[in-house]
PDB file of C-alpha atoms in Angstrom:
ATOM      1  CA  UNK P   1      10.639 118.559  38.999  1.00 48.00           C
ATOM      2  CA  UNK P   2      13.255 117.278  41.456  1.00 52.00           C
ATOM      3  CA  UNK P   3      11.038 118.328  44.361  1.00 61.00           C
ATOM      4  CA  UNK P   4       8.200 116.272  42.875  1.00 57.00           C
ATOM      5  CA  UNK P   5      10.480 113.242  42.583  1.00 53.00           C
ATOM      6  CA  UNK P   6      11.672 113.672  46.173  1.00 60.00           C
ATOM      7  CA  UNK P   7       8.100 113.999  47.388  1.00 67.00           C
ATOM      8  CA  UNK P   8       7.072 110.902  45.446  1.00 55.00           C
ATOM      9  CA  UNK P   9       9.860 108.784  46.954  1.00 56.00           C
ATOM     10  CA  UNK P  10       9.071 110.049  50.465  1.00 64.00           C
ATOM     11  CA  UNK P  11       5.404 109.154  50.178  1.00 68.00           C
ATOM     12  CA  UNK P  12       6.148 105.720  48.604  1.00 65.00           C
ATOM     13  CA  UNK P  13       9.077 104.220  50.539  1.00 67.00           C
ATOM     14  CA  UNK P  14       8.306 100.606  49.518  1.00 68.00           C
ATOM     15  CA  UNK P  15       8.220 101.486  45.821  1.00 65.00           C
ATOM     16  CA  UNK P  16      11.367 103.581  46.232  1.00 70.00           C
ATOM     17  CA  UNK P  17      13.176 100.619  47.794  1.00 71.00           C
ATOM     18  CA  UNK P  18      11.977  98.336  45.000  1.00 70.00           C
ATOM     19  CA  UNK P  19      13.189 100.754  42.300  1.00 72.00           C
ATOM     20  CA  UNK P  20      16.548 101.129  44.058  1.00 76.00           C
ATOM     21  CA  UNK P  21      17.053  97.367  44.353  1.00 77.00           C
ATOM     22  CA  UNK P  22      15.930  96.804  40.760  1.00 75.00           C
ATOM     23  CA  UNK P  23      18.221  99.525  39.411  1.00 77.00           C
ATOM     24  CA  UNK P  24      21.230  98.385  41.453  1.00 82.00           C
ATOM     25  CA  UNK P  25      20.714  94.759  40.406  1.00 79.00           C
ATOM     26  CA  UNK P  26      20.378  95.755  36.744  1.00 78.00           C
ATOM     27  CA  UNK P  27      23.609  97.787  36.779  1.00 80.00           C
ATOM     28  CA  UNK P  28      25.470  94.977  38.573  1.00 80.00           C
ATOM     29  CA  UNK P  29      24.191  92.357  36.122  1.00 78.00           C
ATOM     30  CA  UNK P  30      25.151  94.553  33.154  1.00 78.00           C
ATOM     31  CA  UNK P  31      28.714  94.934  34.437  1.00 81.00           C
ATOM     32  CA  UNK P  32      29.031  91.213  35.146  1.00 79.00           C
ATOM     33  CA  UNK P  33      27.681  90.131  31.757  1.00 77.00           C
ATOM     34  CA  UNK P  34      29.838  92.748  29.985  1.00 78.00           C
ATOM     35  CA  UNK P  35      32.963  91.365  31.677  1.00 80.00           C
ATOM     36  CA  UNK P  36      31.866  87.813  30.793  1.00 80.00           C
ATOM     37  CA  UNK P  37      31.353  88.726  27.119  1.00 77.00           C
ATOM     38  CA  UNK P  38      34.706  90.510  26.980  1.00 79.00           C
ATOM     39  CA  UNK P  39      36.550  87.578  28.551  1.00 82.00           C
ATOM     40  CA  UNK P  40      34.707  85.115  26.314  1.00 80.00           C
ATOM     41  CA  UNK P  41      35.737  87.084  23.219  1.00 79.00           C
ATOM     42  CA  UNK P  42      39.387  87.123  24.330  1.00 83.00           C
ATOM     43  CA  UNK P  43      39.328  83.380  24.991  1.00 86.00           C
ATOM     44  CA  UNK P  44      37.738  82.677  21.612  1.00 84.00           C
ATOM     45  CA  UNK P  45      40.283  84.882  19.864  1.00 86.00           C
ATOM     46  CA  UNK P  46      43.155  83.080  21.603  1.00 87.00           C
ATOM     47  CA  UNK P  47      41.734  79.701  20.623  1.00 86.00           C
ATOM     48  CA  UNK P  48      41.192  80.774  17.006  1.00 87.00           C
ATOM     49  CA  UNK P  49      44.755  82.089  16.752  1.00 87.00           C
ATOM     50  CA  UNK P  50      46.172  78.859  18.187  1.00 86.00           C
ATOM     51  CA  UNK P  51      44.202  76.826  15.655  1.00 86.00           C
ATOM     52  CA  UNK P  52      45.369  79.045  12.789  1.00 87.00           C
ATOM     53  CA  UNK P  53      49.005  78.702  13.881  1.00 86.00           C
ATOM     54  CA  UNK P  54      48.670  74.946  14.208  1.00 85.00           C
ATOM     55  CA  UNK P  55      46.898  74.486  10.878  1.00 85.00           C
ATOM     56  CA  UNK P  56      49.568  76.572   9.167  1.00 85.00           C
ATOM     57  CA  UNK P  57      52.353  74.373  10.555  1.00 84.00           C
ATOM     58  CA  UNK P  58      50.398  71.210   9.775  1.00 85.00           C
ATOM     59  CA  UNK P  59      49.834  72.364   6.212  1.00 86.00           C
ATOM     60  CA  UNK P  60      53.569  72.866   5.787  1.00 86.00           C
ATOM     61  CA  UNK P  61      54.289  69.386   7.189  1.00 86.00           C
ATOM     62  CA  UNK P  62      51.762  67.799   4.824  1.00 85.00           C
ATOM     63  CA  UNK P  63      53.263  69.674   1.852  1.00 87.00           C
ATOM     64  CA  UNK P  64      56.708  68.387   2.822  1.00 86.00           C
ATOM     65  CA  UNK P  65      55.476  64.761   2.823  1.00 84.00           C
ATOM     66  CA  UNK P  66      53.709  65.257  -0.521  1.00 84.00           C
ATOM     67  CA  UNK P  67      56.824  66.707  -2.141  1.00 84.00           C
ATOM     68  CA  UNK P  68      59.198  64.265  -0.413  1.00 81.00           C
ATOM     69  CA  UNK P  69      57.189  61.016  -0.186  1.00 76.00           C
ATOM     70  CA  UNK P  70      60.287  58.893   0.485  1.00 77.00           C
ATOM     71  CA  UNK P  71      61.601  60.957   3.414  1.00 79.00           C
ATOM     72  CA  UNK P  72      60.906  58.969   6.642  1.00 81.00           C
ATOM     73  CA  UNK P  73      61.657  61.951   8.889  1.00 85.00           C
ATOM     74  CA  UNK P  74      58.963  64.062   7.222  1.00 82.00           C
ATOM     75  CA  UNK P  75      56.415  61.285   7.613  1.00 81.00           C
ATOM     76  CA  UNK P  76      57.351  60.744  11.249  1.00 83.00           C
ATOM     77  CA  UNK P  77      57.073  64.478  11.966  1.00 83.00           C
ATOM     78  CA  UNK P  78      53.654  64.594  10.302  1.00 83.00           C
ATOM     79  CA  UNK P  79      52.385  61.574  12.211  1.00 83.00           C
ATOM     80  CA  UNK P  80      53.548  63.112  15.493  1.00 82.00           C
ATOM     81  CA  UNK P  81      51.662  66.343  14.744  1.00 80.00           C
ATOM     82  CA  UNK P  82      48.516  64.472  13.750  1.00 81.00           C
ATOM     83  CA  UNK P  83      48.562  62.313  16.867  1.00 78.00           C
ATOM     84  CA  UNK P  84      49.283  65.124  19.342  1.00 75.00           C
ATOM     85  CA  UNK P  85      46.604  67.497  18.095  1.00 74.00           C
ATOM     86  CA  UNK P  86      43.593  65.296  17.449  1.00 75.00           C
ATOM     87  CA  UNK P  87      41.341  67.593  19.498  1.00 76.00           C
ATOM     88  CA  UNK P  88      41.742  70.398  16.915  1.00 76.00           C
ATOM     89  CA  UNK P  89      40.163  68.386  14.126  1.00 81.00           C
ATOM     90  CA  UNK P  90      36.582  68.022  12.977  1.00 79.00           C
ATOM     91  CA  UNK P  91      35.145  64.520  12.545  1.00 81.00           C
ATOM     92  CA  UNK P  92      35.606  64.734   8.765  1.00 82.00           C
ATOM     93  CA  UNK P  93      39.299  65.499   9.147  1.00 83.00           C
ATOM     94  CA  UNK P  94      39.704  62.738  11.731  1.00 85.00           C
ATOM     95  CA  UNK P  95      38.220  60.229   9.297  1.00 86.00           C
ATOM     96  CA  UNK P  96      40.658  61.275   6.577  1.00 85.00           C
ATOM     97  CA  UNK P  97      43.533  60.942   9.052  1.00 85.00           C
ATOM     98  CA  UNK P  98      42.381  57.436  10.047  1.00 86.00           C
ATOM     99  CA  UNK P  99      42.266  56.455   6.378  1.00 86.00           C
ATOM    100  CA  UNK P 100      45.773  57.824   5.944  1.00 84.00           C
ATOM    101  CA  UNK P 101      46.986  55.790   8.926  1.00 84.00           C
ATOM    102  CA  UNK P 102      45.664  52.638   7.246  1.00 84.00           C
ATOM    103  CA  UNK P 103      46.566  53.360   3.619  1.00 83.00           C
ATOM    104  CA  UNK P 104      49.421  55.919   3.664  1.00 80.00           C
ATOM    105  CA  UNK P 105      47.997  57.293   0.409  1.00 81.00           C
ATOM    106  CA  UNK P 106      49.334  60.668  -0.756  1.00 80.00           C
ATOM    107  CA  UNK P 107      45.957  61.530  -2.317  1.00 83.00           C
ATOM    108  CA  UNK P 108      44.488  61.457   1.182  1.00 85.00           C
ATOM    109  CA  UNK P 109      46.972  64.145   2.199  1.00 85.00           C
ATOM    110  CA  UNK P 110      45.838  66.267  -0.744  1.00 86.00           C
ATOM    111  CA  UNK P 111      42.266  65.837   0.464  1.00 86.00           C
ATOM    112  CA  UNK P 112      43.380  66.713   3.988  1.00 85.00           C
ATOM    113  CA  UNK P 113      44.951  69.959   2.790  1.00 87.00           C
ATOM    114  CA  UNK P 114      41.680  70.879   1.036  1.00 87.00           C
ATOM    115  CA  UNK P 115      39.757  70.379   4.301  1.00 87.00           C
ATOM    116  CA  UNK P 116      42.374  72.330   6.260  1.00 86.00           C
ATOM    117  CA  UNK P 117      42.069  75.237   3.814  1.00 88.00           C
ATOM    118  CA  UNK P 118      38.303  75.302   4.390  1.00 88.00           C
ATOM    119  CA  UNK P 119      38.835  75.251   8.177  1.00 86.00           C
ATOM    120  CA  UNK P 120      41.351  78.099   7.939  1.00 88.00           C
ATOM    121  CA  UNK P 121      38.924  80.201   5.900  1.00 89.00           C
ATOM    122  CA  UNK P 122      36.283  79.723   8.591  1.00 86.00           C
ATOM    123  CA  UNK P 123      38.798  80.615  11.303  1.00 87.00           C
ATOM    124  CA  UNK P 124      39.921  83.729   9.399  1.00 87.00           C
ATOM    125  CA  UNK P 125      36.298  84.872   9.148  1.00 84.00           C
ATOM    126  CA  UNK P 126      35.744  84.202  12.841  1.00 82.00           C
ATOM    127  CA  UNK P 127      38.926  86.112  13.704  1.00 82.00           C
ATOM    128  CA  UNK P 128      37.808  89.115  11.653  1.00 81.00           C
ATOM    129  CA  UNK P 129      34.488  89.089  13.479  1.00 75.00           C
ATOM    130  CA  UNK P 130      36.140  88.910  16.909  1.00 75.00           C
ATOM    131  CA  UNK P 131      38.677  91.624  16.125  1.00 75.00           C
ATOM    132  CA  UNK P 132      36.319  93.994  14.297  1.00 65.00           C
ATOM    133  CA  UNK P 133      37.448  97.583  14.774  1.00 47.00           C
ATOM    134  CA  UNK P 134      35.477 100.348  16.473  1.00 44.00           C
ATOM    135  CA  UNK P 135      35.767 102.825  13.626  1.00 42.00           C
ATOM    136  CA  UNK P 136      32.885 105.264  12.879  1.00 44.00           C
ATOM    137  CA  UNK P 137      31.767 103.199   9.865  1.00 46.00           C
ATOM    138  CA  UNK P 138      31.088 100.311  12.222  1.00 52.00           C
ATOM    139  CA  UNK P 139      29.292 102.317  14.898  1.00 54.00           C
ATOM    140  CA  UNK P 140      26.277  99.974  14.732  1.00 52.00           C
ATOM    141  CA  UNK P 141      28.526  97.009  15.521  1.00 59.00           C
ATOM    142  CA  UNK P 142      29.889  98.932  18.507  1.00 60.00           C
ATOM    143  CA  UNK P 143      26.371  99.699  19.738  1.00 61.00           C
ATOM    144  CA  UNK P 144      25.432  96.046  19.231  1.00 63.00           C
ATOM    145  CA  UNK P 145      28.362  94.996  21.445  1.00 65.00           C
ATOM    146  CA  UNK P 146      27.237  97.442  24.131  1.00 66.00           C
ATOM    147  CA  UNK P 147      23.725  96.002  23.966  1.00 67.00           C
ATOM    148  CA  UNK P 148      24.819  92.350  24.193  1.00 70.00           C
ATOM    149  CA  UNK P 149      24.633  92.182  28.016  1.00 69.00           C
ATOM    150  CA  UNK P 150      21.065  93.527  27.907  1.00 73.00           C
ATOM    151  CA  UNK P 151      19.718  90.266  26.448  1.00 71.00           C
ATOM    152  CA  UNK P 152      20.748  88.027  29.382  1.00 74.00           C
ATOM    153  CA  UNK P 153      19.465  90.650  31.834  1.00 73.00           C
ATOM    154  CA  UNK P 154      16.049  90.626  30.158  1.00 77.00           C
ATOM    155  CA  UNK P 155      16.047  86.825  30.198  1.00 73.00           C
ATOM    156  CA  UNK P 156      17.023  86.830  33.898  1.00 75.00           C
ATOM    157  CA  UNK P 157      14.182  89.131  34.944  1.00 77.00           C
ATOM    158  CA  UNK P 158      11.751  87.352  32.594  1.00 78.00           C
ATOM    159  CA  UNK P 159      12.541  84.039  34.310  1.00 77.00           C
ATOM    160  CA  UNK P 160      12.136  85.607  37.763  1.00 81.00           C
ATOM    161  CA  UNK P 161       8.830  87.333  37.020  1.00 79.00           C
ATOM    162  CA  UNK P 162       7.590  84.411  34.931  1.00 78.00           C
ATOM    163  CA  UNK P 163       8.322  81.941  37.747  1.00 79.00           C
ATOM    164  CA  UNK P 164       6.557  84.152  40.280  1.00 80.00           C
ATOM    165  CA  UNK P 165       3.561  84.598  37.978  1.00 81.00           C
ATOM    166  CA  UNK P 166       3.378  80.869  37.259  1.00 79.00           C
ATOM    167  CA  UNK P 167       3.571  80.085  40.958  1.00 82.00           C
ATOM    168  CA  UNK P 168       0.690  82.432  41.687  1.00 82.00           C
ATOM    169  CA  UNK P 169      -1.412  80.935  38.882  1.00 82.00           C
ATOM    170  CA  UNK P 170      -0.700  77.386  40.056  1.00 81.00           C
ATOM    171  CA  UNK P 171      -1.710  78.290  43.608  1.00 85.00           C
ATOM    172  CA  UNK P 172      -5.028  79.606  42.318  1.00 85.00           C
ATOM    173  CA  UNK P 173      -5.956  76.263  40.722  1.00 83.00           C
ATOM    174  CA  UNK P 174      -8.539  74.213  42.599  1.00 85.00           C
ATOM    175  CA  UNK P 175      -7.304  70.692  41.825  1.00 87.00           C
ATOM    176  CA  UNK P 176      -3.947  68.948  41.515  1.00 87.00           C
ATOM    177  CA  UNK P 177      -4.862  67.895  37.975  1.00 87.00           C
ATOM    178  CA  UNK P 178      -5.331  71.506  36.872  1.00 86.00           C
ATOM    179  CA  UNK P 179      -2.047  72.461  38.511  1.00 87.00           C
ATOM    180  CA  UNK P 180      -0.208  69.705  36.629  1.00 89.00           C
ATOM    181  CA  UNK P 181      -1.827  70.751  33.340  1.00 88.00           C
ATOM    182  CA  UNK P 182      -0.811  74.370  33.859  1.00 88.00           C
ATOM    183  CA  UNK P 183       2.785  73.460  34.763  1.00 89.00           C
ATOM    184  CA  UNK P 184       3.089  71.122  31.756  1.00 89.00           C
ATOM    185  CA  UNK P 185       1.683  73.770  29.399  1.00 90.00           C
ATOM    186  CA  UNK P 186       4.075  76.401  30.792  1.00 88.00           C
ATOM    187  CA  UNK P 187       7.122  74.139  30.390  1.00 88.00           C
ATOM    188  CA  UNK P 188       6.052  73.254  26.851  1.00 90.00           C
ATOM    189  CA  UNK P 189       5.557  76.921  25.942  1.00 88.00           C
ATOM    190  CA  UNK P 190       8.970  77.825  27.382  1.00 86.00           C
ATOM    191  CA  UNK P 191      10.654  75.056  25.403  1.00 88.00           C
ATOM    192  CA  UNK P 192       8.857  76.184  22.244  1.00 89.00           C
ATOM    193  CA  UNK P 193      10.034  79.752  22.790  1.00 85.00           C
ATOM    194  CA  UNK P 194      13.639  78.627  23.326  1.00 84.00           C
ATOM    195  CA  UNK P 195      13.648  76.578  20.110  1.00 87.00           C
ATOM    196  CA  UNK P 196      12.104  79.478  18.169  1.00 87.00           C
ATOM    197  CA  UNK P 197      14.733  81.934  19.445  1.00 81.00           C
ATOM    198  CA  UNK P 198      17.562  79.474  18.709  1.00 82.00           C
ATOM    199  CA  UNK P 199      16.390  78.860  15.128  1.00 84.00           C
ATOM    200  CA  UNK P 200      15.840  82.572  14.510  1.00 82.00           C
ATOM    201  CA  UNK P 201      19.311  83.438  15.834  1.00 76.00           C
ATOM    202  CA  UNK P 202      20.959  80.780  13.670  1.00 77.00           C
ATOM    203  CA  UNK P 203      19.065  81.969  10.596  1.00 78.00           C
ATOM    204  CA  UNK P 204      20.023  85.608  11.200  1.00 75.00           C
ATOM    205  CA  UNK P 205      23.711  84.690  11.630  1.00 66.00           C
ATOM    206  CA  UNK P 206      23.640  82.321   8.607  1.00 69.00           C
ATOM    207  CA  UNK P 207      24.795  79.433  10.816  1.00 70.00           C
ATOM    208  CA  UNK P 208      21.745  77.233  10.371  1.00 71.00           C
ATOM    209  CA  UNK P 209      22.720  73.986   8.685  1.00 71.00           C
ATOM    210  CA  UNK P 210      20.597  72.385   5.991  1.00 72.00           C
ATOM    211  CA  UNK P 211      17.555  70.940   7.697  1.00 73.00           C
ATOM    212  CA  UNK P 212      15.669  68.886   5.153  1.00 77.00           C
ATOM    213  CA  UNK P 213      11.917  68.209   5.243  1.00 83.00           C
ATOM    214  CA  UNK P 214      12.158  65.665   8.058  1.00 85.00           C
ATOM    215  CA  UNK P 215      14.036  67.993  10.413  1.00 84.00           C
ATOM    216  CA  UNK P 216      11.782  70.930   9.565  1.00 87.00           C
ATOM    217  CA  UNK P 217       8.790  68.776  10.536  1.00 89.00           C
ATOM    218  CA  UNK P 218      10.486  68.017  13.862  1.00 87.00           C
ATOM    219  CA  UNK P 219      11.213  71.739  14.322  1.00 88.00           C
ATOM    220  CA  UNK P 220       7.524  72.433  13.726  1.00 89.00           C
ATOM    221  CA  UNK P 221       6.528  69.798  16.281  1.00 90.00           C
ATOM    222  CA  UNK P 222       8.774  71.319  18.933  1.00 90.00           C
ATOM    223  CA  UNK P 223       7.576  74.874  18.229  1.00 90.00           C
ATOM    224  CA  UNK P 224       3.840  74.433  17.614  1.00 92.00           C
ATOM    225  CA  UNK P 225       3.031  71.556  19.989  1.00 91.00           C
ATOM    226  CA  UNK P 226       1.686  73.951  22.704  1.00 91.00           C
ATOM    227  CA  UNK P 227      -1.103  74.920  20.280  1.00 91.00           C
ATOM    228  CA  UNK P 228      -2.709  71.514  20.924  1.00 90.00           C
ATOM    229  CA  UNK P 229      -3.679  72.757  24.388  1.00 89.00           C
ATOM    230  CA  UNK P 230      -5.991  75.329  22.793  1.00 89.00           C
ATOM    231  CA  UNK P 231      -7.851  72.518  21.046  1.00 89.00           C
ATOM    232  CA  UNK P 232      -8.172  70.352  24.143  1.00 89.00           C
ATOM    233  CA  UNK P 233      -6.751  71.553  27.466  1.00 88.00           C
ATOM    234  CA  UNK P 234      -6.269  68.051  28.890  1.00 88.00           C
ATOM    235  CA  UNK P 235      -3.638  67.387  26.204  1.00 88.00           C
ATOM    236  CA  UNK P 236      -1.318  69.775  28.040  1.00 88.00           C
ATOM    237  CA  UNK P 237       0.137  66.948  30.113  1.00 88.00           C
ATOM    238  CA  UNK P 238       1.623  65.171  27.083  1.00 91.00           C
ATOM    239  CA  UNK P 239       2.982  68.307  25.341  1.00 91.00           C
ATOM    240  CA  UNK P 240       6.483  68.111  26.937  1.00 91.00           C
ATOM    241  CA  UNK P 241       6.616  64.393  26.079  1.00 92.00           C
ATOM    242  CA  UNK P 242       5.876  65.094  22.387  1.00 91.00           C
ATOM    243  CA  UNK P 243       8.548  67.792  22.327  1.00 90.00           C
ATOM    244  CA  UNK P 244      11.096  65.561  24.056  1.00 92.00           C
ATOM    245  CA  UNK P 245      10.511  62.764  21.528  1.00 92.00           C
ATOM    246  CA  UNK P 246      10.830  65.286  18.669  1.00 89.00           C
ATOM    247  CA  UNK P 247      14.099  66.573  20.130  1.00 89.00           C
ATOM    248  CA  UNK P 248      15.524  63.041  20.417  1.00 90.00           C
ATOM    249  CA  UNK P 249      14.530  62.253  16.829  1.00 89.00           C
ATOM    250  CA  UNK P 250      16.037  65.562  15.691  1.00 85.00           C
ATOM    251  CA  UNK P 251      19.373  64.773  17.343  1.00 84.00           C
ATOM    252  CA  UNK P 252      19.443  61.247  15.945  1.00 83.00           C
ATOM    253  CA  UNK P 253      18.544  62.448  12.430  1.00 78.00           C
ATOM    254  CA  UNK P 254      21.972  63.985  11.858  1.00 65.00           C
ATOM    255  CA  UNK P 255      23.879  61.491   9.740  1.00 52.00           C
ATOM    256  CA  UNK P 256      27.661  61.540   9.348  1.00 45.00           C
ATOM    257  CA  UNK P 257      28.736  63.074   6.077  1.00 45.00           C
ATOM    258  CA  UNK P 258      30.647  60.993   3.582  1.00 42.00           C
ATOM    259  CA  UNK P 259      34.300  61.709   2.945  1.00 40.00           C
ATOM    260  CA  UNK P 260      35.038  62.555  -0.671  1.00 39.00           C
ATOM    261  CA  UNK P 261      38.551  61.930  -1.950  1.00 40.00           C
ATOM    262  CA  UNK P 262      39.732  64.869  -4.078  1.00 39.00           C
ATOM    263  CA  UNK P 263      42.035  63.898  -6.920  1.00 39.00           C
TER     264      UNK P 263
END
């Protein structure tokens, strides 16, 4: 068998070179993406731990002010912590803090503790995910981590081959108008695929927020707009425009949530 392989490579030097380059590039990309994922996980874990430590200290400071409302030192210490660490907070928590600055109401601190508890639960879950063990009962998780770099590699080669294929197809078109239609349709199809993958990933990981009918309609516009080209090819030129408008409307449709005071 090895003699047959050697004979094949000798008689096909161009193909042999292509296979060698492809294999070497794949191995190099896998190592690079694996290092990137590992470093990203460490950075995320460090950030999560810092947030947990900070929220724990902040919770203690808030409890001190609640139990000692007339102690000026406790209030000053709390205000210092809130002002120095604004970047840790979500917009909901920031709004509660602004209300507390204006009103100095203890009930707002009780509400703030409730929000902090919810944030800490999320951080604890994220920490457990990042620090999941490699025990035999979690062998599938271990395999999934090994396979993570494969996805970007596939995307990389898909972009390369897709770009080459699109370039060849565009060159074969007779008129500039047909070339523009083909490019517009390709960009629209790529955008549709990206949105579909993003929504599917969020649904699988249970991270997809509540959409509502209006946002689902916009999702449908962004995903299924390329189908209009099959009805009338000349519509291809406006497909990216329709998707761009849908994306803008989708982004603007997210309304700030109301802050509810917990008594």
